[in-house]
């Protein structure tokens, strides 16, 4: 890929990092008139290590859990300065910084109605600190704090329904996206910033190190999550399901066997059945199935 | 303009005159009256500011951080648990060199939960890289906010300022206060015009990761600025006096009857009013006693303290906070100020009083002078109730 003036190459992300690609797509879609507040996490660490920065837009990192509040302050300042109509404000963070420790700040931001786009880069664990389980880690996953063992199948809870939590705030736009579908992600970011008010997009971003897949398999893995129904792509506008990506559902095994983090489940039909049920529920709920 | 007003109201009036563009706060007693007043002022259209009602103090501090980084003057206020909940952000604001001004309406720390005054909250955040300036009365509380903005936004400084005022005693106390007129405020406090800000016209990155090759210098730079600021404070104080006719001298300490004194109490905040009365009473009886009031606690004015007390034989430090398991906070600084020096008090005794709103009376102060003997004491609690100590107080 050629160099981007808004997210420059030379950062220190791992090879095949889905978050690096998605972050670049987000800022490019938003354009140069954007200010970003970033939570602590992999993205912040690999993109902004003094004295270098990958960011070609104004960018600020404060703490792990407060990007939504920092962005609220930026937005308030822009309103005061009379510049809000020409500048987009994005708050972004990982799944841990969003769904766990930063949930309160995010909820406040959504409830107060700030004109901010919040992006959650969902790599389904606390990757920056060494692949610990978060509230968005999927059922059955092997992480360093949800290891399988005689008494455990791995992470014993399903993903926290973050998009629904965001939606419950009555905000005008909620969407999921995936690093495996770059054009879809770009379109959603563009649409989100055209809408006034709080917006939430959760982007599924594979992490080769944490998920244990080959670095060149990033796109394949990301696509499989969507194609199995485990990571449904949808858009809610003003509380109504406006769009979803329809699929010819593949069995979840195809996704599970693509990554080391699910390896312990592959000879456990009972657990695979449970995960298939999660996919089936998504397929039903969002009406994902393409009719032949 | 002179007004007989509540302290919180007076503070809200001066904040209005300082014209912050973004205000964010979360309610906690005894800070509430200040921000309620400001909310009304904004609602009335008397101040063109964004008032952001957040869901926590962590977010209040984060909102003003973000707004300040965007190049706008900001204000927040809190107390006690709220300040502690902000702690992470408090350090962050200083590390990012953002000129945030906040009020700490000083209140005790839980447990046991207690809404009344002491200074444990702000003192516990002494290492954060914020100026800490303590008001004795509400005129000072007002003036120190104005001075605070001027100091924080000084290009040589660019550090946050915490104006500390004793909860209830000052925040809810009625006094006649001269509230600076807008034109004079404008003369003293120029518009905020930062060197760096988040602006798409000139994109910069803020809050970068600094590895061991770079981190220490950021701390050193703040340390050096703090030291140099001891001098800037007297400079700003002179200019303040020229515009408003109130002379806070060097803004570091106030010497009250210390010149020929053989016993001096060192203290901070509103209790100094009571101490001055006690000093007057004892002076009337021919006793050579005095008060050294610490106004600026961070940076700590070691050299000024040394000059003021080098010939005083006995000093009593009265802290309204404790460092449990160690010497009381101001007492530690006082000992440091004289260690290894040629001159200085023979005795620096340390007393702890007024915790959780326990009244420090004139009699309490006389008792401190009485206990200031040739035998040095450390963290000696005053006004304890012996009858309560017999019971199990762990509950
Ligand atoms: C208050 C606080 N707690 C914990 C940490 C340590 N920490 C830094 S990044 C991180 C993990 C980030 O996970 P996530 O938000 O999912 O982002 P990722 O690194 O996976 O992209 C943690 C736990 C911190 N910096 N601050
Ligand atoms: Mg993560």
mmCIF file with all atom_site columns, C-alpha atoms and ligand atoms in Angstrom, chain A residues 19 40-42 64-65 94-97 101 123 125-129, chain B residues 88, ligand 1:
data_model
loop_
_atom_site.group_PDB
_atom_site.id
_atom_site.type_symbol
_atom_site.label_atom_id
_atom_site.label_alt_id
_atom_site.label_comp_id
_atom_site.label_asym_id
_atom_site.label_entity_id
_atom_site.label_seq_id
_atom_site.pdbx_PDB_ins_code
_atom_site.Cartn_x
_atom_site.Cartn_y
_atom_site.Cartn_z
_atom_site.occupancy
_atom_site.B_iso_or_equiv
_atom_site.pdbx_formal_charge
_atom_site.auth_seq_id
_atom_site.auth_comp_id
_atom_site.auth_asym_id
_atom_site.auth_atom_id
_atom_site.pdbx_PDB_model_num
ATOM   1  C CA  . UNK A 1 19  ? -6.017  -2.572 13.705 1.00 0.00 ? 19  UNK A CA  1
ATOM   2  C CA  . UNK A 1 40  ? -4.043  3.743  25.487 1.00 0.00 ? 40  UNK A CA  1
ATOM   3  C CA  . UNK A 1 41  ? -3.568  0.440  23.702 1.00 0.00 ? 41  UNK A CA  1
ATOM   4  C CA  . UNK A 1 42  ? -1.695  -1.176 20.840 1.00 0.00 ? 42  UNK A CA  1
ATOM   5  C CA  . UNK A 1 64  ? -6.543  4.221  28.752 1.00 0.00 ? 64  UNK A CA  1
ATOM   6  C CA  . UNK A 1 65  ? -10.217 4.883  29.432 1.00 0.00 ? 65  UNK A CA  1
ATOM   7  C CA  . UNK A 1 94  ? -9.511  -0.945 21.710 1.00 0.00 ? 94  UNK A CA  1
ATOM   8  C CA  . UNK A 1 95  ? -12.180 -3.336 22.920 1.00 0.00 ? 95  UNK A CA  1
ATOM   9  C CA  . UNK A 1 96  ? -10.874 -3.202 26.487 1.00 0.00 ? 96  UNK A CA  1
ATOM   10 C CA  . UNK A 1 97  ? -10.659 0.587  26.538 1.00 0.00 ? 97  UNK A CA  1
ATOM   11 C CA  . UNK A 1 101 ? -12.697 0.383  31.586 1.00 0.00 ? 101 UNK A CA  1
ATOM   12 C CA  . UNK A 1 123 ? -9.319  -7.323 18.543 1.00 0.00 ? 123 UNK A CA  1
ATOM   13 C CA  . UNK A 1 125 ? -8.561  -9.007 24.044 1.00 0.00 ? 125 UNK A CA  1
ATOM   14 C CA  . UNK A 1 126 ? -6.209  -6.699 25.893 1.00 0.00 ? 126 UNK A CA  1
ATOM   15 C CA  . UNK A 1 127 ? -3.516  -7.214 23.285 1.00 0.00 ? 127 UNK A CA  1
ATOM   16 C CA  . UNK A 1 128 ? -1.161  -4.446 24.333 1.00 0.00 ? 128 UNK A CA  1
ATOM   17 C CA  . UNK A 1 129 ? -0.598  -5.963 27.764 1.00 0.00 ? 129 UNK A CA  1
ATOM   18 C CA  . UNK B 2 88  ? -4.868  9.839  36.941 1.00 0.00 ? 88  UNK B CA  1
HETATM 19 C C1  . LIG C 3 .   ? -5.991  2.590  34.202 1.00 0.00 ? 1   LIG C C1  1
HETATM 20 C C2  . LIG C 3 .   ? -5.150  1.647  33.422 1.00 0.00 ? 1   LIG C C2  1
HETATM 21 N N1  . LIG C 3 .   ? -5.260  0.322  33.638 1.00 0.00 ? 1   LIG C N1  1
HETATM 22 C C3  . LIG C 3 .   ? -4.514  -0.540 32.922 1.00 0.00 ? 1   LIG C C3  1
HETATM 23 C C4  . LIG C 3 .   ? -3.639  -0.091 31.969 1.00 0.00 ? 1   LIG C C4  1
HETATM 24 C C5  . LIG C 3 .   ? -2.806  -1.082 31.207 1.00 0.00 ? 1   LIG C C5  1
HETATM 25 N N2  . LIG C 3 .   ? -3.212  -1.224 29.800 1.00 0.00 ? 1   LIG C N2  1
HETATM 26 C C6  . LIG C 3 .   ? -2.697  -0.443 28.832 1.00 0.00 ? 1   LIG C C6  1
HETATM 27 S S1  . LIG C 3 .   ? -3.208  -0.848 27.316 1.00 0.00 ? 1   LIG C S1  1
HETATM 28 C C7  . LIG C 3 .   ? -4.116  -2.125 27.919 1.00 0.00 ? 1   LIG C C7  1
HETATM 29 C C8  . LIG C 3 .   ? -4.818  -3.058 27.014 1.00 0.00 ? 1   LIG C C8  1
HETATM 30 C C9  . LIG C 3 .   ? -5.535  -2.399 25.920 1.00 0.00 ? 1   LIG C C9  1
HETATM 31 O O1  . LIG C 3 .   ? -6.482  -3.277 25.418 1.00 0.00 ? 1   LIG C O1  1
HETATM 32 P P1  . LIG C 3 .   ? -7.506  -2.789 24.334 1.00 0.00 ? 1   LIG C P1  1
HETATM 33 O O2  . LIG C 3 .   ? -8.215  -1.597 24.786 1.00 0.00 ? 1   LIG C O2  1
HETATM 34 O O3  . LIG C 3 .   ? -8.342  -3.943 23.938 1.00 0.00 ? 1   LIG C O3  1
HETATM 35 O O4  . LIG C 3 .   ? -6.555  -2.326 23.130 1.00 0.00 ? 1   LIG C O4  1
HETATM 36 P P2  . LIG C 3 .   ? -5.524  -3.245 22.297 1.00 0.00 ? 1   LIG C P2  1
HETATM 37 O O5  . LIG C 3 .   ? -4.178  -3.050 22.903 1.00 0.00 ? 1   LIG C O5  1
HETATM 38 O O6  . LIG C 3 .   ? -5.989  -4.651 22.390 1.00 0.00 ? 1   LIG C O6  1
HETATM 39 O O7  . LIG C 3 .   ? -5.583  -2.710 20.924 1.00 0.00 ? 1   LIG C O7  1
HETATM 40 C C10 . LIG C 3 .   ? -4.032  -2.193 29.311 1.00 0.00 ? 1   LIG C C10 1
HETATM 41 C C11 . LIG C 3 .   ? -4.704  -3.206 30.141 1.00 0.00 ? 1   LIG C C11 1
HETATM 42 C C12 . LIG C 3 .   ? -3.538  1.321  31.794 1.00 0.00 ? 1   LIG C C12 1
HETATM 43 N N3  . LIG C 3 .   ? -2.700  1.867  30.912 1.00 0.00 ? 1   LIG C N3  1
HETATM 44 N N4  . LIG C 3 .   ? -4.314  2.146  32.514 1.00 0.00 ? 1   LIG C N4  1
#
